[in-house]
Coordinates of C-alpha atoms in Angstrom, one line a residue:
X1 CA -14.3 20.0 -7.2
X2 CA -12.5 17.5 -5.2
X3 CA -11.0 14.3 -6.7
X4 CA -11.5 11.2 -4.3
X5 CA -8.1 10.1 -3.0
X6 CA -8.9 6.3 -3.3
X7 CA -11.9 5.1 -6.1
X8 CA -13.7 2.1 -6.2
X9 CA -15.1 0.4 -9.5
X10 CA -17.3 -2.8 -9.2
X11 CA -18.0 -5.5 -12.0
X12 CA -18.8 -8.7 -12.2
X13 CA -18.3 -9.6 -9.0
X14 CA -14.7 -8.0 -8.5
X15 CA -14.0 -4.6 -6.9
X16 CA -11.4 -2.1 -8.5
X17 CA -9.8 0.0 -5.7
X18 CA -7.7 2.6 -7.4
X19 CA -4.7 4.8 -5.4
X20 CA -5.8 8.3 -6.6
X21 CA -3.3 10.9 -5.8
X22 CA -0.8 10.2 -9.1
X23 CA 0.8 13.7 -8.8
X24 CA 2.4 12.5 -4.9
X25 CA 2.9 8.9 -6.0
X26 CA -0.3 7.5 -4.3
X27 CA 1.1 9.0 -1.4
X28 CA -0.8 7.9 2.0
X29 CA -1.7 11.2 3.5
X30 CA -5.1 11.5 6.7
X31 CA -7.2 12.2 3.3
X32 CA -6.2 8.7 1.4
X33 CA -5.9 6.7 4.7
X34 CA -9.8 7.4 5.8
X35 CA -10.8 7.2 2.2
X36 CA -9.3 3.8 2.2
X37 CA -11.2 3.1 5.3
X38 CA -14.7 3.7 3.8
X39 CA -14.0 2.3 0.6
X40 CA -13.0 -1.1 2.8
X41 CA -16.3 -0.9 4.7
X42 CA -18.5 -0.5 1.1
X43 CA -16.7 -3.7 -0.2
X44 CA -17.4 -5.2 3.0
X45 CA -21.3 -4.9 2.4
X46 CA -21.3 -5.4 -1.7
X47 CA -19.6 -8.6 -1.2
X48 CA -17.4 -9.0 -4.3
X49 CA -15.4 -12.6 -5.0
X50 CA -12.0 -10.2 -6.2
X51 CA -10.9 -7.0 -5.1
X52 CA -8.0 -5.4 -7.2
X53 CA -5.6 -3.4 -5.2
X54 CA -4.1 -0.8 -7.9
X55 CA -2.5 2.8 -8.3
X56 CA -3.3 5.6 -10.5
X57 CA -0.3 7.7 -12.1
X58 CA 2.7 5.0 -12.5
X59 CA 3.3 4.4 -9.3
X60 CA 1.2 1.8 -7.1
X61 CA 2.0 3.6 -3.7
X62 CA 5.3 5.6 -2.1
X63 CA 4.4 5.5 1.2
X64 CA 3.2 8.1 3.9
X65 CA 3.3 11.3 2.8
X66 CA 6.5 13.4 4.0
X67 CA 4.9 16.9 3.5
X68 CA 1.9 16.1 5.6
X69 CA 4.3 14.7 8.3
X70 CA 6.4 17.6 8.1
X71 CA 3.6 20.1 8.2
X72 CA 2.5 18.4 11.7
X73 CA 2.2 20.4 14.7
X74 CA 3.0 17.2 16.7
X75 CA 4.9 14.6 14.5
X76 CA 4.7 11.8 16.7
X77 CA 0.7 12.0 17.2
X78 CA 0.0 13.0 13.4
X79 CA 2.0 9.4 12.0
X80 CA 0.2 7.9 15.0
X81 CA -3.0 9.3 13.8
X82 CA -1.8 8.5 10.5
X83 CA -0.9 4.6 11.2
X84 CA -3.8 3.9 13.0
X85 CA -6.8 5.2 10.2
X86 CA -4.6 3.1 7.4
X87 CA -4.0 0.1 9.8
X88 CA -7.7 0.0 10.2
X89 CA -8.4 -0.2 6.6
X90 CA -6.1 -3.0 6.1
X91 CA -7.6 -5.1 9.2
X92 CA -10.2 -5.0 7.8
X93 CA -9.7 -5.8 4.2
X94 CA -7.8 -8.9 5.7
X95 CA -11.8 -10.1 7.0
X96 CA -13.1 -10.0 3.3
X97 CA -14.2 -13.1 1.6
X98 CA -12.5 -12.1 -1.2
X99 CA -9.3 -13.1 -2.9
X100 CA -6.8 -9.7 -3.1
X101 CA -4.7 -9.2 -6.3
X102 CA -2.3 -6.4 -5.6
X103 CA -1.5 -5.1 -9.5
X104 CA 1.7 -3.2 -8.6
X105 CA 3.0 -0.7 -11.6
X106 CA 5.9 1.5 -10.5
X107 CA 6.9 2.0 -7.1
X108 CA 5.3 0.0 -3.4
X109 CA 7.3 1.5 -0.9
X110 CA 6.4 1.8 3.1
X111 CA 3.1 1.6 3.5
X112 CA 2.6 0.9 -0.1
X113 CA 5.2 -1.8 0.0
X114 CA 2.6 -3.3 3.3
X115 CA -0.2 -2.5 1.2
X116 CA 0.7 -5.0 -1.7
X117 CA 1.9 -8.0 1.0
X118 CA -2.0 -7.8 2.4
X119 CA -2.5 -9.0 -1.0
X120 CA -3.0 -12.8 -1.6
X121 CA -1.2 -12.3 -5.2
X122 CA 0.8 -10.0 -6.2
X123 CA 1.2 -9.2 -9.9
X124 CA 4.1 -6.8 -11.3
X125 CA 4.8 -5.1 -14.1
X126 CA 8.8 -5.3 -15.3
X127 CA 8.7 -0.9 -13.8
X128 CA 7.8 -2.2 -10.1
X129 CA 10.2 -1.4 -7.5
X130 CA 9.9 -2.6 -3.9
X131 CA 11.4 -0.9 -1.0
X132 CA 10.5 -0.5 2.9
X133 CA 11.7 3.0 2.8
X134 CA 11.0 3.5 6.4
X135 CA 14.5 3.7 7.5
X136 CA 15.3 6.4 5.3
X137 CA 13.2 8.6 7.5
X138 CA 14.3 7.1 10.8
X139 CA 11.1 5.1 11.4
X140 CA 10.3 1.5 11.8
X141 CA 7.8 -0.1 9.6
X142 CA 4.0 0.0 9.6
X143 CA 1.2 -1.3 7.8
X144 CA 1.6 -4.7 8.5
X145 CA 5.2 -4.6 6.6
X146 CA 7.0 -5.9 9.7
X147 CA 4.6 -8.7 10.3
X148 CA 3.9 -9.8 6.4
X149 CA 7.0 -9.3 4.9
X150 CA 9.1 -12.1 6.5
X151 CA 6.3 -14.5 6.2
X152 CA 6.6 -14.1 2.5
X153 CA 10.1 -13.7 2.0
X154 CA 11.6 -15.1 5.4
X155 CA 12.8 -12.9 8.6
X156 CA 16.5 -12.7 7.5
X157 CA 15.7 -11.1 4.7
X158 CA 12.9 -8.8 5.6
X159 CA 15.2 -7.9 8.1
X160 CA 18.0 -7.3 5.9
X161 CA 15.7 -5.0 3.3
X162 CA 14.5 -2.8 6.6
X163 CA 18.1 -2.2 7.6
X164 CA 19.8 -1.8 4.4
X165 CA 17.3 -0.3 2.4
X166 CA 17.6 -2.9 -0.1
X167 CA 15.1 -1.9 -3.2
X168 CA 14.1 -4.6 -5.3
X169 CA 13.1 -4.2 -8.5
X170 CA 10.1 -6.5 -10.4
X171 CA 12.4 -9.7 -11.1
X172 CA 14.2 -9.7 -8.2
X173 CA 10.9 -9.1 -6.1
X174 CA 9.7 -12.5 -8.0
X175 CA 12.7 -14.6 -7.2
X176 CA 12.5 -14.6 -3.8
X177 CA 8.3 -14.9 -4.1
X178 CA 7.6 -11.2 -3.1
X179 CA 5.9 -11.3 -6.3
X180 CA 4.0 -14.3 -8.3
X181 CA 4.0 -12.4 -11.8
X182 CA 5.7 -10.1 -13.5
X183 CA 4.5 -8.9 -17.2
X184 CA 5.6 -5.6 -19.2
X185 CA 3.8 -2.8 -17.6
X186 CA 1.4 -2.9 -21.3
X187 CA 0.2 -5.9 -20.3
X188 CA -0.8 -6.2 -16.4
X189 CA -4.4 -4.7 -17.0
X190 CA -5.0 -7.5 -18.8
X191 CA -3.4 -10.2 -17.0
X192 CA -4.7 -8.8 -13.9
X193 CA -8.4 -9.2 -15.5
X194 CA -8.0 -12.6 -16.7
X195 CA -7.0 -13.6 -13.3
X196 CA -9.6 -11.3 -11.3
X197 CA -12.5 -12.8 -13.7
X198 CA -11.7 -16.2 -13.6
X199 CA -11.7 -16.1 -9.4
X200 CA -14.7 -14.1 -9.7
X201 CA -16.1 -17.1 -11.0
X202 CA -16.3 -19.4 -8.2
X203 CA -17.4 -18.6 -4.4
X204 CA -14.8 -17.5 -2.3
X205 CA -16.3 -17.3 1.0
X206 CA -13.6 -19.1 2.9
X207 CA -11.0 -16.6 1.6
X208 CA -10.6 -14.7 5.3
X209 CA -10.5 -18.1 7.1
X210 CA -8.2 -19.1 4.6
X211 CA -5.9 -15.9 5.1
X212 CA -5.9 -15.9 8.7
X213 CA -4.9 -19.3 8.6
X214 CA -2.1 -18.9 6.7
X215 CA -0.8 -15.8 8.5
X216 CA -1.0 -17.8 11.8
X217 CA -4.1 -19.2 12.9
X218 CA -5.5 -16.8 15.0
X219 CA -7.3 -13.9 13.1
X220 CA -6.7 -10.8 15.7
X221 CA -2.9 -11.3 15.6
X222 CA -2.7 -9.4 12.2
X223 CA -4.5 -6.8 14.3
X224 CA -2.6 -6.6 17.8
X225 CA 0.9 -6.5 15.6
X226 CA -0.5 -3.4 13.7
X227 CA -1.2 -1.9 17.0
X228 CA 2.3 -2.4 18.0
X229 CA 3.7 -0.7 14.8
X230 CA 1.7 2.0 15.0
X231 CA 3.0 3.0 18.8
X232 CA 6.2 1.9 17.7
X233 CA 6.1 4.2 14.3
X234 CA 4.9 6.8 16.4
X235 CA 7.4 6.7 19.2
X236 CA 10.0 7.0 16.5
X237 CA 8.7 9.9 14.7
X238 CA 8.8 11.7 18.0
X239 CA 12.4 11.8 17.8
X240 CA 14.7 14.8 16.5
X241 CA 16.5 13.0 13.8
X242 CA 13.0 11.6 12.8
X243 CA 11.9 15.1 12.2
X244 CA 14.8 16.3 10.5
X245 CA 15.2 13.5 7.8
X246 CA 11.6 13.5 7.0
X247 CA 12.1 17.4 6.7
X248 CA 14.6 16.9 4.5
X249 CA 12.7 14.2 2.4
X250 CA 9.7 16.8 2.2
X251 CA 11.7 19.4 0.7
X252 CA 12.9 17.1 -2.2
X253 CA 9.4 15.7 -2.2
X254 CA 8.0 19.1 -3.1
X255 CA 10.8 19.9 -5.6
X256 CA 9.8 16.9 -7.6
X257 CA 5.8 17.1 -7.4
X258 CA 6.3 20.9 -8.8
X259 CA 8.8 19.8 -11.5
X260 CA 6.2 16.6 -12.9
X261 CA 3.4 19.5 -12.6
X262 CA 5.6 21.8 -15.2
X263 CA 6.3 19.1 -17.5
X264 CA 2.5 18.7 -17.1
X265 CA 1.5 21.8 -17.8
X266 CA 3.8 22.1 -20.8
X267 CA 2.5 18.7 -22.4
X268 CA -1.0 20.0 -22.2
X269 CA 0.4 23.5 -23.8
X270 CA 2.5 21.3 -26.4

């Protein structure tokens, strides 16, 4: 039987979407991406006051996933293909009347990393770690990273973090206001229910107004930028050293998701 990539949990009035590929690190892979998608569109029609943006496994979300990419007959359409399906889920989260709590345990990196700024909170556990990751690969950012990211942390130092690589670990992430919260990773269930119930208290149907407005005013700019990254992300990954680093990261992707599923297996045998 299949497991669902992405799950969604309702209750009181606040929506649970979980992450649910732990043994790739919530990976974003064409599966996950149009999972996300529908899972959006059902929140859309239930309405809830809070959705919870979380991931299953230890890590919130490591971005696109390498092996897919590498496995592409045509890298360049495949992450455009790729881009596009997630950028749509996230468009349209940002038109919910709902407040969004990112709850970010372990790694947000690339498209995770734009994932958890579409949130209007962010809470951390002290085991997050924040990092574009894109230029590792040779790409340039997607999923809103490039838009959100310097209106939350300034352009100078978005700009810096994309060309550096600069990871940021959970109190670092909070002192420059990347994040609004950090507890020990025991704890963020709880502090993210206390806050999710307490907004789920009260309406909240001015929340995408209010979101738009604060991103820039007019509410299809979030949406034309993500069009641009995604042409742009693609028109990188069509380029040789592009498919050679993201080979490369595959590989040593692979070697690691067969190593956790050993010490799995022996745990279970244990």
């Amino acid at each position: 039987m299949m497991t669902e990539p992405v799950r969604l949990h309702i209750s009181d009035g606040v929506a649970r979407v979980t992450l649910n590929r732990p043994d790739d690190g919530n990976a974003i892979n064409l599966d996950l991406a149009r999972a996300l998608r529908r899972v959006v569109a059902r929140i859309a029609d239930i309405a809830p006051r809070v959705v919870v943006l979380t991931g299953d496994g230890g890590a919130f979300c490591s971005g696109g996933d390498v092996v897919e990419m590498a496995a592409a007959v045509d890298l360049g359409d495949f992450v455009y293909e790729l881009a596009t399906t997630f950028h749509g889920a996230l468009a349209n989260l940002a038109d919910i009347d709902a407040v969004i709590i990112a709850a970010v345990d372990g790694v947000a990196a690339g498209g995770g990393l734009g994932l958890a700024l579409c949130a209007d909170v962010v809470l951390a556990s002290d085991r997050a770690l924040f990092l574009t990751a894109y230029e590792a690969i040779g790409l340039s950012p997607d999923s809103g990273a490039s838009y959100l990211l310097p209106r939350v942390i300034g352009a100078s130092r978005a700009r810096a973090m994309s060309a550096v690589g600069l990871r940021l670990d959970a109190a670092a992430a909070h002192d420059i206001g990347l994040v609004h919260a950090v507890t020990p990773s025991a704890d963020l269930d709880d502090a993210v229910w206390t806050m999710a119930t307490r907004l789920a208290a009260r309406p909240q149907t001015h929340m995408a107004a209010s979101r738009a407005l604060f991103r820039g005013a007019d509410p299809q700019e979030f949406r034309r930028h993500l069009d641009a990254e995604a042409r742009a992300i693609s028109a990188a990954a069509a380029s040789p050293d592009a498919a050679r680093l993201i080979h490369e990261h595959a590989v040593r992707a692979e070697r690691s998701a067969a190593a956790l599923r050993r010490r799995a297996e022996r745990a279970r045998a244990a």
